[in-house]
Coordinates of C-alpha atoms in Angstrom, one line a residue:
M143 CA 13.7 2.7 16.7
S144 CA 13.6 0.8 19.6
A145 CA 13.8 -2.9 18.7
D146 CA 10.6 -4.2 20.1
L147 CA 8.3 -1.6 17.7
S148 CA 10.5 -2.9 15.3
K149 CA 9.9 -5.8 15.9
R150 CA 5.6 -5.5 16.4
L151 CA 5.9 -3.5 13.4
V152 CA 7.7 -6.4 10.1
P153 CA 8.9 -9.3 12.2
D154 CA 11.3 -11.6 11.2
E155 CA 9.1 -13.7 9.6
L156 CA 7.1 -10.7 7.9
W157 CA 10.8 -9.2 6.4
E158 CA 12.0 -12.5 5.0
L159 CA 8.8 -13.2 3.3
V160 CA 8.9 -9.1 2.0
A161 CA 12.8 -8.8 1.7
P162 CA 13.2 -10.9 -1.7
L163 CA 10.5 -8.5 -3.6
L164 CA 11.8 -5.2 -2.7
P165 CA 15.0 -3.4 -5.7
S166 CA 17.9 -3.9 -4.1
F167 CA 20.0 -1.0 -4.2
A168 CA 22.2 -0.3 -6.8
A169 CA 24.9 2.7 -6.7
R170 CA 24.9 5.8 -9.6
P171 CA 27.3 5.5 -12.3
Q172 CA 28.8 8.8 -12.3
G173 CA 28.9 8.5 -8.0
G174 CA 27.5 10.1 -5.9
G175 CA 23.7 10.3 -4.8
T176 CA 22.3 8.9 -0.7
A177 CA 24.2 6.3 0.5
P178 CA 22.4 2.8 0.6
R179 CA 20.3 2.2 3.9
D180 CA 19.1 0.0 5.9
E181 CA 16.1 -2.0 4.2
R182 CA 14.1 -2.9 7.3
A183 CA 14.3 0.2 8.5
V184 CA 13.7 1.6 5.7
F185 CA 9.9 -0.8 5.0
T186 CA 9.3 -0.4 9.1
A187 CA 9.0 3.3 9.4
V188 CA 7.1 3.4 5.7
V189 CA 5.4 0.5 7.3
Y190 CA 5.0 2.6 10.4
V191 CA 3.5 5.0 8.6
L192 CA 1.1 3.9 6.1
T193 CA -0.6 2.3 9.9
S194 CA 0.2 5.2 11.8
G195 CA -1.9 7.7 9.9
C196 CA 1.1 9.9 10.4
A197 CA 2.6 12.3 7.5
W198 CA 5.9 11.6 6.2
R199 CA 7.0 15.0 7.8
H200 CA 6.5 13.7 11.2
L201 CA 9.1 10.2 10.6
P202 CA 10.2 10.2 14.1
P203 CA 14.1 10.2 13.4
T204 CA 13.6 7.2 16.3
F205 CA 13.6 4.4 13.1
G206 CA 17.0 5.6 11.6
T207 CA 15.9 7.2 8.0
S208 CA 14.9 10.4 6.8
S209 CA 11.3 11.0 6.1
A210 CA 12.1 11.6 2.8
T211 CA 14.7 9.0 2.0
A212 CA 11.5 6.6 3.0
H213 CA 8.3 9.1 1.4
R214 CA 11.1 7.8 -2.1
R215 CA 11.3 5.4 -1.0
S216 CA 7.4 3.6 -0.7
R217 CA 7.1 3.6 -4.3
Y218 CA 10.0 1.0 -4.8
G219 CA 8.6 0.0 -8.2
P220 CA 7.1 -0.7 -10.7
G221 CA 4.9 -3.8 -9.4
S222 CA 6.4 -3.1 -6.0
A223 CA 2.8 -3.2 -4.6
R224 CA 1.2 -6.1 -6.2
R225 CA 4.0 -8.7 -5.9
L226 CA 4.4 -7.2 -1.6
H227 CA 0.4 -7.6 -2.7
R228 CA 0.2 -10.8 -3.9
A229 CA 3.2 -11.9 -1.4
M230 CA 0.7 -11.3 1.6
L231 CA -2.4 -13.0 0.4
D232 CA -0.7 -16.3 -1.3
E233 CA 0.3 -16.3 2.4
L234 CA -2.3 -15.3 3.7
G235 CA -3.8 -17.7 1.7
A236 CA -1.4 -21.0 2.8
R237 CA -2.6 -20.6 6.7
G238 CA -6.0 -21.0 5.7
E239 CA -6.8 -16.8 7.4
V240 CA -8.4 -15.9 3.8
D241 CA -12.0 -16.3 3.3
W242 CA -12.4 -16.2 -0.4
T243 CA -16.4 -17.4 0.7
S244 CA -17.7 -13.8 0.5
A245 CA -16.4 -10.6 0.4
I246 CA -17.6 -6.8 0.7
V247 CA -16.6 -3.9 -1.0
D248 CA -16.2 -0.4 -0.5
A249 CA -14.9 2.5 -1.8
A250 CA -13.9 6.3 0.0
S251 CA -13.9 9.8 -2.5
I252 CA -10.9 11.9 -3.0
R253 CA -11.6 15.7 -4.4
A254 CA -9.3 15.8 -7.2
K255 CA -7.0 18.5 -8.0
K256 CA -7.3 22.2 -10.0
K257 CA -8.6 19.8 -13.0
G258 CA -7.8 16.0 -11.5
G259 CA -6.7 13.2 -14.7
S260 CA -8.9 10.7 -16.5
L261 CA -9.8 8.3 -13.5
T262 CA -12.1 11.4 -12.1
G263 CA -15.8 12.5 -12.2
P264 CA -17.9 14.8 -11.1
N265 CA -18.6 13.1 -7.3
P266 CA -22.4 13.7 -7.7
V267 CA -22.5 14.3 -3.7
D268 CA -20.3 17.1 -3.9
R269 CA -22.1 19.8 -6.4
G270 CA -19.9 17.5 -9.3
M271 CA -16.8 19.0 -7.9
K272 CA -14.3 16.2 -10.4
G273 CA -12.8 13.2 -7.9
S274 CA -11.9 9.4 -7.6
R275 CA -13.2 7.2 -5.3
L276 CA -10.9 4.5 -4.1
H277 CA -12.9 1.0 -4.9
V278 CA -11.4 -2.6 -2.0
L279 CA -12.8 -5.5 -1.8
S280 CA -11.7 -7.3 1.3
D281 CA -12.6 -10.7 3.0
V282 CA -15.0 -10.7 5.7
Q283 CA -12.4 -10.6 7.6
G284 CA -11.5 -6.9 6.1
V285 CA -7.9 -8.5 4.5
P286 CA -7.5 -6.3 1.3
L287 CA -8.1 -8.8 -1.5
A288 CA -8.4 -6.7 -4.7
V289 CA -7.8 -2.4 -5.2
A290 CA -9.0 0.1 -7.9
V291 CA -8.9 3.7 -8.1
S292 CA -12.7 4.9 -10.3
G293 CA -14.5 8.4 -11.3
A294 CA -17.0 9.6 -8.8
S295 CA -19.3 9.0 -10.0
M296 CA -19.1 5.2 -9.9
Q297 CA -20.9 3.2 -7.9
D298 CA -19.8 0.6 -5.3
S299 CA -22.1 -1.9 -7.9
L300 CA -21.1 -1.4 -10.9
A301 CA -17.1 -1.5 -8.8
L302 CA -17.5 -4.9 -8.3
K303 CA -16.8 -6.9 -11.7
P304 CA -13.3 -4.1 -12.2
L305 CA -12.5 -4.7 -9.4
R306 CA -12.6 -9.1 -9.2
S307 CA -11.2 -8.2 -12.5
H308 CA -7.5 -7.2 -10.1
L309 CA -7.4 -10.0 -8.3
I310 CA -4.6 -12.2 -7.8
W311 CA -5.3 -15.9 -8.1

């Protein structure tokens, strides 16, 4: 991967913020398994996929990590996404780049596969097919402040109160 692309996707100041929040590699006690990878390269590949819309299977080999490794590491363990989100909001807030005075709620509908789970419901605009809604509360500049998932029938106005409880203060 070109150093230029890597630095653009994950600049040094972002990596300094993120690196301590990521779980470190732990070798399996019985040995074997995959060798440790360059964590910055893996994180850069994850950022590339999430910001470009590229499918994991089409991750260019120039990132120096396999698409399977990057996809597996994109989960980073319980609470990692919340810790990363909190750190980013703290940093943006310290710079005065988060506008807490007003916010926007928006949502996207997603059709459930097969029967769905507890966060599904009948979609009123898709012939009652089961689905979910991803609700996002953003500041007026588009910085995501909170995210929640509900059944497809939940309206944005009803999702506002649960979104407020997901805010990180």
